[in-house]
Coordinates of C-alpha atoms and ligand atoms in Angstrom, one line a residue:
Chain P
M1 CA -71.3 -75.3 -182.6
S2 CA -68.9 -73.4 -184.8
G3 CA -65.1 -73.7 -185.2
P4 CA -63.0 -75.9 -187.4
P5 CA -64.5 -79.2 -188.4
A6 CA -63.3 -82.3 -186.5
R7 CA -60.4 -83.9 -188.2
P8 CA -58.3 -87.0 -187.4
L9 CA -54.6 -86.8 -187.3
G10 CA -52.8 -85.6 -190.4
A11 CA -50.7 -87.9 -192.6
E12 CA -47.5 -86.4 -191.2
A13 CA -48.5 -87.0 -187.6
R14 CA -49.6 -90.5 -188.4
A15 CA -46.2 -91.2 -190.1
E16 CA -44.4 -89.9 -187.1
I17 CA -46.4 -92.1 -184.7
A18 CA -45.7 -95.1 -186.9
R19 CA -42.0 -94.3 -186.6
L20 CA -42.3 -94.0 -182.8
V21 CA -44.0 -97.4 -182.5
G22 CA -40.9 -98.9 -184.1
L23 CA -38.7 -97.8 -181.2
Y24 CA -40.4 -100.1 -178.7
E25 CA -41.2 -103.8 -178.1
H26 CA -44.8 -102.9 -177.3
R27 CA -46.8 -100.3 -179.3
Q28 CA -48.4 -98.7 -176.2
S29 CA -44.9 -97.4 -175.2
A30 CA -45.4 -94.9 -178.0
L31 CA -48.4 -93.5 -176.3
L32 CA -46.8 -90.6 -174.5
P33 CA -44.7 -89.5 -177.4
A34 CA -47.7 -89.9 -179.8
L35 CA -49.8 -87.7 -177.5
F36 CA -47.2 -85.0 -177.8
V37 CA -47.3 -85.3 -181.6
A38 CA -51.1 -84.9 -181.6
Q39 CA -50.9 -82.1 -179.1
R40 CA -48.5 -80.2 -181.3
E41 CA -50.8 -80.7 -184.3
H42 CA -54.0 -79.7 -182.6
G43 CA -52.7 -77.2 -180.1
Y44 CA -54.2 -79.4 -177.3
L45 CA -55.6 -82.8 -176.8
S46 CA -59.1 -82.3 -178.2
P47 CA -61.4 -85.3 -178.3
E48 CA -60.6 -85.7 -182.0
A49 CA -56.9 -85.7 -181.2
L50 CA -57.3 -88.4 -178.5
A51 CA -59.4 -90.5 -180.9
G52 CA -56.8 -90.1 -183.6
V53 CA -54.0 -91.3 -181.2
A54 CA -56.2 -94.2 -180.1
E55 CA -56.8 -95.2 -183.7
A56 CA -53.1 -94.9 -184.7
L57 CA -52.0 -97.1 -181.7
D58 CA -55.0 -99.4 -181.8
L59 CA -55.9 -98.6 -178.2
P60 CA -59.3 -97.8 -176.6
V61 CA -60.0 -94.1 -176.5
S62 CA -60.8 -94.5 -172.7
E63 CA -57.3 -95.7 -172.1
V64 CA -55.7 -92.9 -174.1
A65 CA -57.8 -90.3 -172.3
S66 CA -57.0 -91.8 -168.9
V67 CA -53.3 -91.8 -169.5
A68 CA -53.4 -88.2 -170.9
S69 CA -55.3 -86.9 -167.9
F70 CA -52.6 -88.3 -165.5
Y71 CA -49.8 -86.1 -166.7
R72 CA -49.5 -82.4 -166.2
L73 CA -48.1 -81.5 -169.6
F74 CA -50.9 -82.9 -171.7
Y75 CA -53.5 -80.2 -172.2
L76 CA -57.1 -81.4 -172.3
K77 CA -58.3 -77.9 -172.8
P78 CA -57.0 -75.3 -175.3
V79 CA -54.0 -73.3 -174.2
G80 CA -52.4 -70.1 -175.4
R81 CA -49.9 -69.9 -178.2
H82 CA -47.2 -69.7 -175.5
V83 CA -47.3 -71.5 -172.2
I84 CA -45.5 -69.8 -169.3
Q85 CA -44.4 -72.1 -166.5
V86 CA -43.3 -70.3 -163.4
C87 CA -41.5 -72.5 -160.8
T88 CA -42.8 -72.1 -157.3
N89 CA -40.9 -74.9 -155.5
L90 CA -38.5 -74.2 -152.6
A91 CA -35.4 -72.8 -154.3
C92 CA -37.6 -70.4 -156.4
M93 CA -39.8 -69.6 -153.4
L94 CA -36.7 -68.7 -151.3
N95 CA -35.6 -66.4 -154.2
G96 CA -38.8 -64.4 -154.6
C97 CA -40.9 -66.3 -157.2
A98 CA -44.1 -65.0 -155.5
A99 CA -43.4 -61.5 -156.8
V100 CA -42.8 -63.0 -160.3
V101 CA -46.0 -64.9 -160.3
R102 CA -47.9 -61.8 -159.1
R103 CA -46.4 -59.6 -161.9
F104 CA -47.2 -62.1 -164.6
G105 CA -50.7 -62.3 -163.3
E106 CA -51.1 -58.5 -163.3
R107 CA -49.5 -58.0 -166.8
L108 CA -51.6 -60.8 -168.4
G109 CA -54.8 -60.3 -166.3
V110 CA -55.0 -64.0 -165.7
A111 CA -54.5 -66.4 -162.7
S112 CA -52.5 -69.5 -162.8
G113 CA -54.0 -72.1 -165.1
E114 CA -55.8 -69.4 -167.2
T115 CA -55.3 -68.2 -170.8
T116 CA -55.4 -64.6 -171.9
A117 CA -58.5 -63.5 -173.8
D118 CA -56.4 -63.0 -177.0
G119 CA -55.2 -66.6 -176.8
R120 CA -51.6 -65.5 -176.6
F121 CA -50.5 -66.8 -173.2
T122 CA -51.4 -69.5 -170.7
L123 CA -49.9 -68.9 -167.2
R124 CA -49.1 -71.9 -165.0
T125 CA -47.3 -72.2 -161.7
V126 CA -45.4 -75.4 -161.6
E127 CA -43.3 -77.6 -159.4
C128 CA -39.5 -77.7 -159.5
L129 CA -38.0 -77.3 -163.0
A130 CA -34.6 -78.5 -161.9
A131 CA -33.0 -75.2 -162.7
C132 CA -32.5 -74.1 -159.1
E133 CA -29.1 -72.4 -159.6
E134 CA -31.1 -69.9 -161.8
A135 CA -33.9 -69.3 -159.3
P136 CA -36.5 -67.9 -159.9
A137 CA -36.7 -70.0 -163.0
V138 CA -39.3 -69.6 -165.7
L139 CA -40.0 -71.8 -168.8
V140 CA -41.7 -70.1 -171.7
D141 CA -42.5 -72.8 -174.3
E142 CA -39.1 -74.5 -174.6
D143 CA -36.9 -71.6 -173.4
R144 CA -35.6 -71.4 -169.8
W145 CA -35.2 -68.0 -168.3
A146 CA -32.9 -67.5 -165.4
R147 CA -33.1 -65.3 -162.2
V148 CA -36.3 -63.6 -163.4
T149 CA -37.3 -60.5 -161.5
P150 CA -40.7 -58.7 -161.8
G151 CA -38.8 -56.0 -163.7
D152 CA -37.8 -58.4 -166.5
I153 CA -41.3 -59.5 -167.3
D154 CA -42.4 -56.8 -169.8
R155 CA -39.3 -57.4 -172.0
L156 CA -39.7 -61.2 -171.7
L157 CA -43.3 -61.1 -172.8
E158 CA -42.4 -59.0 -175.9
R159 CA -40.3 -61.9 -177.1
Y160 CA -43.4 -64.0 -177.6
P161 CA -45.8 -62.4 -180.1
Chain J
M1 CA -9.0 -65.2 -143.7
T2 CA -8.0 -68.5 -145.2
T3 CA -9.1 -69.2 -148.7
F4 CA -10.7 -72.4 -149.6
A5 CA -9.3 -74.4 -152.6
M6 CA -12.0 -76.5 -154.1
P7 CA -10.7 -80.0 -154.8
E8 CA -10.2 -81.0 -158.4
S9 CA -13.3 -82.7 -159.7
I10 CA -13.3 -85.9 -161.7
V11 CA -16.9 -86.3 -162.8
L12 CA -18.3 -82.8 -162.9
R13 CA -15.2 -81.5 -164.7
W14 CA -16.5 -83.2 -167.9
A15 CA -19.6 -81.0 -167.8
Q16 CA -17.6 -77.9 -166.9
T17 CA -15.0 -78.2 -169.7
P18 CA -16.2 -76.3 -172.7
G19 CA -16.6 -78.3 -175.9
M20 CA -17.5 -81.6 -174.2
T21 CA -20.9 -81.7 -175.9
E22 CA -18.9 -82.6 -179.1
L23 CA -17.6 -86.0 -179.9
E24 CA -14.0 -85.2 -180.9
P25 CA -13.0 -83.1 -177.9
Y26 CA -14.5 -85.8 -175.7
R27 CA -12.5 -88.6 -177.4
R28 CA -9.3 -86.5 -177.4
A29 CA -9.7 -86.2 -173.6
G30 CA -9.8 -90.0 -173.3
G31 CA -13.5 -90.3 -173.6
Y32 CA -15.1 -93.6 -174.9
E33 CA -11.8 -95.5 -174.3
A34 CA -13.4 -97.4 -171.4
A35 CA -16.5 -98.3 -173.5
R36 CA -14.2 -99.4 -176.3
R37 CA -12.3 -101.7 -174.0
V38 CA -15.5 -103.3 -172.8
A39 CA -16.8 -103.7 -176.4
A40 CA -13.5 -105.2 -177.5
G41 CA -13.6 -107.7 -174.7
E42 CA -10.5 -106.3 -173.1
L43 CA -12.6 -105.6 -170.0
A44 CA -14.9 -108.6 -169.2
P45 CA -18.4 -108.0 -167.7
E46 CA -17.1 -109.5 -164.4
A47 CA -14.2 -107.1 -164.3
V48 CA -16.5 -104.1 -164.9
I49 CA -18.8 -105.2 -162.1
E50 CA -15.8 -106.0 -159.8
A51 CA -14.5 -102.4 -160.4
L52 CA -17.9 -100.9 -159.6
V53 CA -18.2 -103.0 -156.4
A54 CA -14.6 -102.0 -155.4
S55 CA -15.4 -98.3 -156.1
G56 CA -18.2 -98.3 -153.5
L57 CA -20.4 -96.4 -156.0
R58 CA -24.0 -96.1 -154.8
G59 CA -27.1 -95.0 -156.8
K60 CA -27.4 -91.3 -157.1
G61 CA -31.1 -91.2 -157.8
G62 CA -32.0 -91.2 -154.1
A63 CA -32.1 -94.7 -152.7
G64 CA -28.3 -95.1 -152.6
F65 CA -28.3 -98.8 -153.6
P66 CA -24.8 -100.2 -154.3
T67 CA -24.4 -100.0 -158.1
G68 CA -22.1 -103.0 -158.6
Q69 CA -24.5 -105.2 -156.7
K70 CA -27.4 -104.0 -158.8
W71 CA -25.5 -104.9 -162.0
K72 CA -24.7 -108.3 -160.6
F73 CA -28.4 -109.0 -160.0
I74 CA -29.2 -108.9 -163.7
P75 CA -29.6 -112.5 -165.0
R76 CA -27.0 -113.2 -167.6
Q77 CA -28.8 -115.7 -169.8
A78 CA -32.1 -113.8 -170.4
P79 CA -33.1 -113.6 -174.1
V80 CA -33.9 -109.8 -173.8
T81 CA -32.5 -107.4 -171.3
Y82 CA -32.9 -103.6 -171.1
V83 CA -31.1 -100.7 -169.7
V84 CA -33.2 -97.8 -168.6
V85 CA -31.8 -94.5 -167.5
N86 CA -33.7 -92.4 -165.0
G87 CA -33.4 -88.8 -166.1
D88 CA -36.7 -87.7 -164.6
E89 CA -34.9 -85.5 -162.0
G90 CA -38.1 -84.5 -160.2
E91 CA -36.8 -84.4 -156.6
P92 CA -37.2 -80.7 -155.7
C93 CA -34.0 -78.7 -156.0
T94 CA -32.0 -81.4 -157.6
F95 CA -30.3 -80.3 -160.9
K96 CA -27.1 -82.3 -161.2
D97 CA -28.5 -84.7 -163.8
R98 CA -29.6 -81.7 -166.0
T99 CA -26.1 -80.2 -165.5
L100 CA -24.4 -83.4 -166.7
L101 CA -26.8 -83.9 -169.6
E102 CA -26.3 -80.3 -170.9
G103 CA -22.6 -80.3 -170.4
A104 CA -21.3 -83.9 -170.8
P105 CA -23.8 -85.9 -172.9
H106 CA -21.1 -88.2 -174.2
L107 CA -20.1 -89.2 -170.6
L108 CA -23.7 -90.4 -170.1
I109 CA -23.7 -92.2 -173.5
E110 CA -20.5 -93.9 -172.6
G111 CA -21.9 -95.0 -169.2
V112 CA -25.0 -96.4 -170.9
L113 CA -22.9 -98.3 -173.5
I114 CA -20.8 -99.8 -170.7
A115 CA -24.0 -100.8 -168.8
A116 CA -25.6 -102.3 -171.9
L117 CA -22.5 -104.2 -173.0
T118 CA -22.0 -105.5 -169.4
V119 CA -25.5 -106.8 -168.8
G120 CA -26.1 -107.9 -172.4
A121 CA -28.7 -105.3 -173.4
R122 CA -29.2 -104.3 -177.0
K123 CA -31.4 -101.5 -176.2
A124 CA -31.4 -98.6 -173.7
Y125 CA -34.0 -96.0 -173.0
V126 CA -33.2 -92.7 -171.5
Y127 CA -36.3 -91.3 -169.8
L128 CA -35.9 -87.5 -169.6
R129 CA -38.4 -85.3 -168.0
R130 CA -40.3 -83.3 -170.6
E131 CA -39.1 -79.9 -169.3
F132 CA -35.5 -80.8 -170.2
Y133 CA -35.7 -79.3 -173.7
R134 CA -32.1 -78.1 -173.9
A135 CA -30.8 -81.3 -172.3
R136 CA -32.7 -83.4 -174.8
R137 CA -31.5 -81.5 -177.8
T138 CA -27.9 -81.8 -176.5
L139 CA -28.2 -85.5 -175.8
E140 CA -29.9 -86.2 -179.2
A141 CA -27.2 -84.3 -181.0
A142 CA -24.5 -86.2 -179.1
L143 CA -26.2 -89.5 -179.9
E144 CA -26.2 -88.6 -183.6
Q145 CA -22.5 -88.0 -183.5
A146 CA -21.9 -91.2 -181.7
R147 CA -24.1 -93.1 -184.1
A148 CA -22.3 -91.6 -187.1
A149 CA -18.9 -92.7 -185.6
G150 CA -20.1 -96.2 -185.0
L151 CA -20.1 -96.0 -181.3
V152 CA -23.9 -96.5 -180.9
G153 CA -26.2 -98.7 -183.0
R154 CA -25.0 -101.6 -185.0
G155 CA -21.7 -103.2 -184.2
V156 CA -20.5 -100.7 -181.7
F157 CA -16.7 -99.9 -181.8
G158 CA -16.4 -102.4 -184.7
S159 CA -17.5 -105.3 -182.4
A160 CA -20.4 -107.7 -183.1
R161 CA -22.5 -106.0 -180.4
D162 CA -25.5 -103.8 -181.1
V163 CA -26.5 -101.1 -178.6
E164 CA -29.3 -98.8 -179.6
I165 CA -30.1 -95.8 -177.3
V166 CA -33.6 -94.2 -177.5
V167 CA -34.5 -90.9 -175.7
H168 CA -38.0 -91.0 -174.3
S169 CA -39.7 -88.0 -172.8
G170 CA -41.9 -87.9 -169.7
A171 CA -45.0 -85.8 -169.5
G172 CA -44.9 -84.1 -166.1
A173 CA -45.3 -86.3 -163.0
Y174 CA -42.9 -86.4 -160.1
I175 CA -44.0 -90.0 -159.3
A176 CA -42.7 -91.1 -162.7
G177 CA -39.2 -90.8 -161.2
E178 CA -39.9 -93.8 -158.9
E179 CA -38.4 -96.7 -160.8
T180 CA -41.4 -98.9 -161.1
A181 CA -43.7 -96.0 -161.9
L182 CA -41.1 -94.9 -164.5
L183 CA -41.4 -98.4 -166.2
E184 CA -45.2 -98.1 -166.2
S185 CA -44.9 -94.7 -167.8
L186 CA -42.4 -96.0 -170.4
E187 CA -44.9 -98.7 -171.2
G188 CA -47.4 -96.0 -172.0
R189 CA -49.6 -96.1 -168.9
R190 CA -50.3 -93.9 -165.9
A191 CA -47.2 -93.6 -163.7
L192 CA -48.4 -95.7 -160.8
P193 CA -45.8 -97.6 -158.8
R194 CA -45.7 -101.4 -159.0
L195 CA -45.5 -103.7 -156.1
R196 CA -41.9 -104.8 -155.4
P197 CA -40.7 -107.6 -155.6
P198 CA -40.3 -108.4 -158.4
F199 CA -37.6 -105.8 -158.7
P200 CA -36.8 -104.3 -162.2
A201 CA -33.6 -106.5 -162.3
Q202 CA -35.8 -109.6 -162.5
A203 CA -39.0 -108.2 -164.2
G204 CA -38.7 -104.6 -165.4
L205 CA -39.6 -103.1 -168.8
Y206 CA -42.1 -105.5 -170.5
Q207 CA -41.4 -107.9 -167.6
R208 CA -37.8 -108.3 -169.0
P209 CA -34.7 -108.0 -166.7
T210 CA -33.9 -104.3 -166.6
L211 CA -31.0 -102.4 -165.3
L212 CA -32.3 -99.1 -164.1
N213 CA -29.9 -96.4 -163.0
N214 CA -29.9 -92.6 -162.5
V215 CA -28.1 -90.3 -165.0
E216 CA -25.4 -89.3 -162.5
T217 CA -24.8 -92.9 -161.4
L218 CA -24.0 -93.9 -165.0
C219 CA -21.7 -90.8 -165.5
H220 CA -19.5 -92.1 -162.7
V221 CA -19.0 -95.5 -164.4
P222 CA -16.5 -94.4 -167.2
V223 CA -14.6 -92.4 -164.6
I224 CA -14.3 -95.4 -162.3
L225 CA -13.1 -97.6 -165.2
T226 CA -10.6 -95.0 -166.4
L227 CA -9.0 -94.1 -163.1
G228 CA -9.5 -97.4 -161.4
P229 CA -11.6 -97.9 -158.3
E230 CA -8.8 -97.1 -155.9
R231 CA -8.0 -93.7 -157.3
Y232 CA -11.7 -93.0 -157.7
K233 CA -12.2 -93.7 -154.0
D234 CA -9.3 -91.4 -153.1
Y235 CA -11.4 -88.5 -154.3
G236 CA -13.9 -89.1 -151.5
P237 CA -15.5 -90.9 -153.4
P238 CA -17.0 -88.0 -155.2
A239 CA -20.6 -86.9 -155.0
L240 CA -22.5 -84.2 -156.9
F241 CA -24.3 -81.8 -154.5
S242 CA -27.0 -79.5 -155.9
V243 CA -26.8 -76.5 -153.6
S244 CA -29.7 -74.0 -153.8
G245 CA -31.7 -71.6 -151.8
H246 CA -30.2 -68.9 -149.6
V247 CA -26.6 -69.1 -150.7
V248 CA -24.4 -66.7 -152.6
R249 CA -23.4 -69.1 -155.3
P250 CA -26.1 -71.8 -155.9
G251 CA -24.9 -74.5 -158.2
V252 CA -23.7 -78.1 -158.6
Y253 CA -20.5 -78.9 -156.6
E254 CA -18.5 -82.1 -156.6
A255 CA -17.3 -82.8 -153.1
P256 CA -16.1 -85.9 -151.3
L257 CA -18.9 -87.9 -149.7
G258 CA -18.8 -87.0 -146.1
V259 CA -18.1 -83.3 -146.7
K260 CA -19.5 -81.2 -143.8
L261 CA -22.7 -79.4 -144.5
R262 CA -20.9 -76.3 -143.2
S263 CA -18.2 -76.6 -145.8
L264 CA -20.7 -77.1 -148.7
I265 CA -22.6 -73.9 -147.7
F266 CA -19.7 -71.7 -146.7
D267 CA -16.8 -72.9 -148.7
Y268 CA -18.3 -74.3 -151.9
A269 CA -21.4 -72.2 -152.3
G270 CA -20.0 -68.9 -151.1
G271 CA -21.9 -68.8 -147.8
L272 CA -25.1 -67.0 -146.8
R273 CA -26.1 -63.6 -147.9
P274 CA -24.7 -60.6 -145.9
G275 CA -26.2 -60.3 -142.4
R276 CA -28.1 -63.6 -142.6
R277 CA -27.9 -66.5 -140.2
F278 CA -28.3 -70.2 -141.0
K279 CA -31.7 -71.6 -140.1
A280 CA -32.1 -75.0 -141.7
A281 CA -31.2 -77.1 -144.7
F282 CA -32.7 -80.1 -146.4
P283 CA -29.7 -82.3 -147.1
G284 CA -31.1 -84.5 -149.8
G285 CA -34.1 -82.9 -151.5
S286 CA -37.4 -81.9 -150.0
S287 CA -38.0 -85.6 -149.2
S288 CA -35.2 -85.6 -146.6
M289 CA -35.7 -84.4 -143.1
P290 CA -34.3 -80.8 -142.7
L291 CA -31.2 -80.2 -140.5
V292 CA -30.7 -77.3 -138.2
A293 CA -27.7 -75.3 -137.0
D294 CA -26.6 -78.1 -134.5
H295 CA -26.1 -80.3 -137.6
L296 CA -23.7 -78.1 -139.5
D297 CA -20.8 -80.4 -138.8
V298 CA -22.5 -83.6 -139.7
P299 CA -20.7 -85.4 -142.5
M300 CA -22.9 -85.5 -145.6
D301 CA -22.8 -89.3 -146.2
Y302 CA -25.4 -92.0 -146.2
D303 CA -25.0 -93.4 -142.7
S304 CA -24.5 -90.1 -140.8
L305 CA -27.7 -88.7 -142.2
R306 CA -29.6 -91.9 -141.7
V307 CA -28.7 -92.0 -138.1
L308 CA -30.3 -88.5 -137.7
G309 CA -33.5 -89.7 -139.3
S310 CA -32.7 -87.9 -142.5
M311 CA -31.0 -89.1 -145.7
L312 CA -28.5 -88.1 -148.4
G313 CA -31.2 -88.8 -151.0
S314 CA -30.4 -87.0 -154.3
A315 CA -27.8 -84.8 -152.4
A316 CA -29.8 -81.7 -153.1
V317 CA -29.0 -79.2 -150.3
I318 CA -31.7 -76.6 -149.9
V319 CA -30.3 -73.8 -147.7
I320 CA -32.7 -71.7 -145.6
D321 CA -31.6 -68.6 -143.7
D322 CA -33.3 -66.7 -140.9
S323 CA -35.4 -64.5 -143.2
A324 CA -37.6 -67.5 -144.1
D325 CA -40.8 -68.6 -142.5
M326 CA -40.6 -72.3 -141.7
V327 CA -44.3 -72.9 -141.6
E328 CA -44.6 -71.5 -145.2
I329 CA -41.8 -73.8 -146.3
I330 CA -43.3 -76.9 -144.8
A331 CA -46.7 -76.0 -146.1
R332 CA -45.3 -75.5 -149.6
T333 CA -43.4 -78.9 -149.3
V334 CA -46.5 -80.8 -148.2
E335 CA -48.5 -79.2 -150.9
F336 CA -46.0 -80.5 -153.4
Y337 CA -46.6 -84.0 -152.3
R338 CA -50.3 -83.5 -152.4
E339 CA -50.0 -82.3 -156.0
E340 CA -47.8 -85.2 -157.0
S341 CA -49.5 -88.0 -155.1
C342 CA -50.6 -90.5 -157.7
G343 CA -53.7 -91.3 -155.6
K344 CA -53.1 -95.0 -155.6
C345 CA -52.9 -95.4 -151.8
T346 CA -55.1 -93.8 -149.1
P347 CA -52.6 -92.6 -146.5
C348 CA -50.6 -90.6 -149.1
R349 CA -53.6 -89.3 -151.1
E350 CA -55.7 -88.3 -148.0
G351 CA -52.9 -87.5 -145.6
T352 CA -51.3 -84.9 -147.9
I353 CA -54.7 -83.3 -148.6
W354 CA -55.5 -83.2 -144.9
A355 CA -52.1 -81.9 -143.7
T356 CA -52.2 -79.2 -146.4
Q357 CA -55.6 -78.0 -145.2
V358 CA -54.4 -77.8 -141.6
L359 CA -51.2 -76.0 -142.6
E360 CA -53.0 -73.5 -144.9
R361 CA -55.5 -72.8 -142.0
I362 CA -52.6 -72.1 -139.7
L363 CA -50.9 -69.8 -142.3
H364 CA -54.1 -67.9 -142.8
G365 CA -54.5 -67.1 -139.2
R366 CA -57.3 -69.6 -138.5
G367 CA -55.1 -72.2 -136.7
R368 CA -56.3 -73.8 -133.5
P369 CA -54.1 -74.8 -130.6
E370 CA -55.0 -78.5 -131.1
D371 CA -53.8 -78.3 -134.8
L372 CA -50.2 -79.1 -133.9
A373 CA -51.2 -82.4 -132.3
L374 CA -53.5 -83.0 -135.3
L375 CA -50.5 -82.6 -137.7
E376 CA -48.5 -85.0 -135.6
G377 CA -51.3 -87.5 -135.7
I378 CA -51.5 -87.2 -139.5
A379 CA -47.8 -87.7 -139.7
R380 CA -48.0 -90.8 -137.6
G381 CA -50.8 -92.1 -139.8
M382 CA -48.6 -91.8 -142.9
T383 CA -45.6 -93.4 -141.4
G384 CA -45.0 -97.0 -142.6
T385 CA -48.4 -97.1 -144.3
C386 CA -47.9 -95.7 -147.8
F387 CA -47.5 -97.8 -150.9
C388 CA -44.2 -96.1 -152.0
P389 CA -41.7 -93.6 -150.6
L390 CA -43.5 -90.6 -151.9
G391 CA -46.0 -90.4 -149.1
E392 CA -43.4 -91.6 -146.6
S393 CA -41.4 -88.5 -147.3
V394 CA -43.9 -86.2 -145.7
P395 CA -43.8 -87.2 -142.0
P396 CA -40.1 -86.7 -141.2
S397 CA -40.0 -83.1 -142.3
L398 CA -43.4 -82.2 -140.8
V399 CA -42.4 -83.8 -137.4
A400 CA -38.9 -82.2 -137.5
S401 CA -40.4 -78.8 -138.2
L402 CA -42.9 -79.2 -135.3
R403 CA -40.0 -80.1 -133.0
H404 CA -37.4 -77.4 -134.1
F405 CA -39.7 -74.6 -135.1
R406 CA -42.7 -75.1 -132.9
D407 CA -42.5 -71.5 -131.8
E408 CA -43.2 -70.3 -135.3
Y409 CA -46.3 -72.5 -135.5
E410 CA -47.4 -71.2 -132.1
R411 CA -47.0 -67.6 -133.1
Y412 CA -49.4 -68.1 -136.0
I413 CA -51.9 -69.9 -133.8
A414 CA -51.6 -67.3 -130.9
G415 CA -52.3 -64.5 -133.4
A416 CA -55.3 -66.4 -134.7
T417 CA -56.6 -67.1 -131.2
R418 CA -56.3 -63.5 -130.1
G419 CA -58.1 -62.3 -133.2
H420 CA -61.2 -64.3 -132.3
Ligands
FMN1 C1 -41.2 -90.5 -155.4 C2 -39.9 -90.9 -156.0 C3 -39.3 -90.1 -157.0 C4 -38.1 -90.5 -157.5 N1 -37.5 -89.7 -158.5 C5 -36.3 -90.0 -159.0 C6 -35.8 -89.2 -160.1 O1 -36.4 -88.2 -160.5 N2 -34.6 -89.6 -160.6 C7 -33.9 -90.7 -160.2 O2 -32.9 -91.0 -160.7 N3 -34.4 -91.5 -159.2 C8 -35.6 -91.1 -158.6 N4 -36.1 -91.9 -157.6 C9 -35.4 -93.1 -157.2 C10 -35.7 -94.3 -158.1 O3 -36.8 -95.0 -157.7 C11 -34.5 -95.3 -158.2 O4 -34.1 -95.7 -156.9 C12 -33.3 -94.8 -158.9 O5 -33.6 -94.2 -160.2 C13 -32.3 -96.0 -159.2 O6 -31.1 -95.5 -159.8 P1 -29.7 -95.5 -159.0 O7 -29.6 -96.8 -158.3 O8 -28.7 -95.2 -160.0 O9 -29.9 -94.3 -158.0 C14 -37.4 -91.6 -157.0 C15 -37.9 -92.4 -156.0 C16 -39.2 -92.1 -155.5 C17 -39.7 -92.9 -154.4

């Protein structure tokens, strides 16, 4: 197998996790935040990242992996540089999100849950983002886009190199 | 044509006044005065709780539990007590908490301070859903300002009391909004609901007494203490409705509890789109049974909706006009519960899978005449049998749609039968 060599969490990530542990009475409370720290560093929760978190929190790897697999926003497989989340719940559905999902799919050549071959985008259809006054709502990384129409999508994608 | 004058708001206005994300404008407008009085002992815990009881405030997270009573349940002599704020806002088409967090973070911080000082907690956790990036940045910045001014942290308002407030982020799971699942999640585990009792008030976070309230609920608290419960009640009492779907002006509206569904849609939210007719509306998020045109004059309050078999829930009004296909809407809704079922109990896990399969089959023109009775049977099997309210939310809507919109199901099935 090629690719970068396996590495545990970096010093910065370990220091951040140690800070997080201090916020709670029990160290396992820092697990979700620590997984986000590891995910930011590794791009996704690789087996090495999971092992690093387990070590930092003194938890069994199996427990860490089990918790990570429960939540939608932990990525156990590599994702693109940018993650596009298109809401498909009721308010967005009633306001035409199906056409938005279709256009994203056509422009990127991927289906929901897939990543473009160049590793730039992962497309995901998601449940309610609680931005229903702006339906159809789309989240790209940490940015919320309001009242997105199929015609907006080319310009929107350009913003994320 | 008479024009409708929206009543003055007393809670939402904090989020609609520009500048309220900053400490100084908030304080100049009278903010943090109620928390200061509580910290200084000018308002005793008993007096705070009395005011909440007198105000009639009920939980805004969905269950509608009387807030004053909940605060009273917290044992007063426990060595450690926590306050936990539910900012998971996962109920489909609910966005009032996000609106408050983004526009009036200090109002929430003040509510949390009052809660902590009243029940004797030194630490509060605000559990925000992960996707609330802007809300989290706004709240963290406001917390920094409040800390720097000595209102949060050590010796708040110059008193001997410490209140630390920590923002914690979820990771994408609707069930984490259920209070006991939220506590599991906050303890770093899968968000699986716990058996109740014990209730969080007795054994919550780390098995300590825990006061758990919704974001909006806590935002009402400083308003109640500032105006007094009587004047607060004169406003309705106020409720924040998230109105979405097929309306001209979707948004969060503050209206008196008991406002007519018709008024919310046609007065507050600007009505339906030109040429459209009202078909249905979920009154309290997708977990509440949808209402139809006969219900437009039903008062939007806890009891009136419960009598109909529906509920006020999170007061998320999802408006559906005659252009929509009700079978698609119900199928999408049931699919949501299938996606979000935590898998702990069988009726919810299997019932949502099975119902989705039948609904998909109908939508794809492969429905059979006996499918409608089958759906009713699945709904019966999920009623009163699920471990938590997530699964229990499915049957009322499914059954109501089969009653009110049976013709739409039958058209799909007739088409399928002819095709064979
Ligand atoms: C499946 C499910 C999801 C829930 N999601 C939320 C939520 O996102 N936010 C919330 O405040 N309450 C939610 N609740 C209600 C909570 O369990 C709880 O009643 C509420 O947070 C208590 O606060 P309150 O008394 O101030 O309303 C949910 C309940 C269930 C059963």
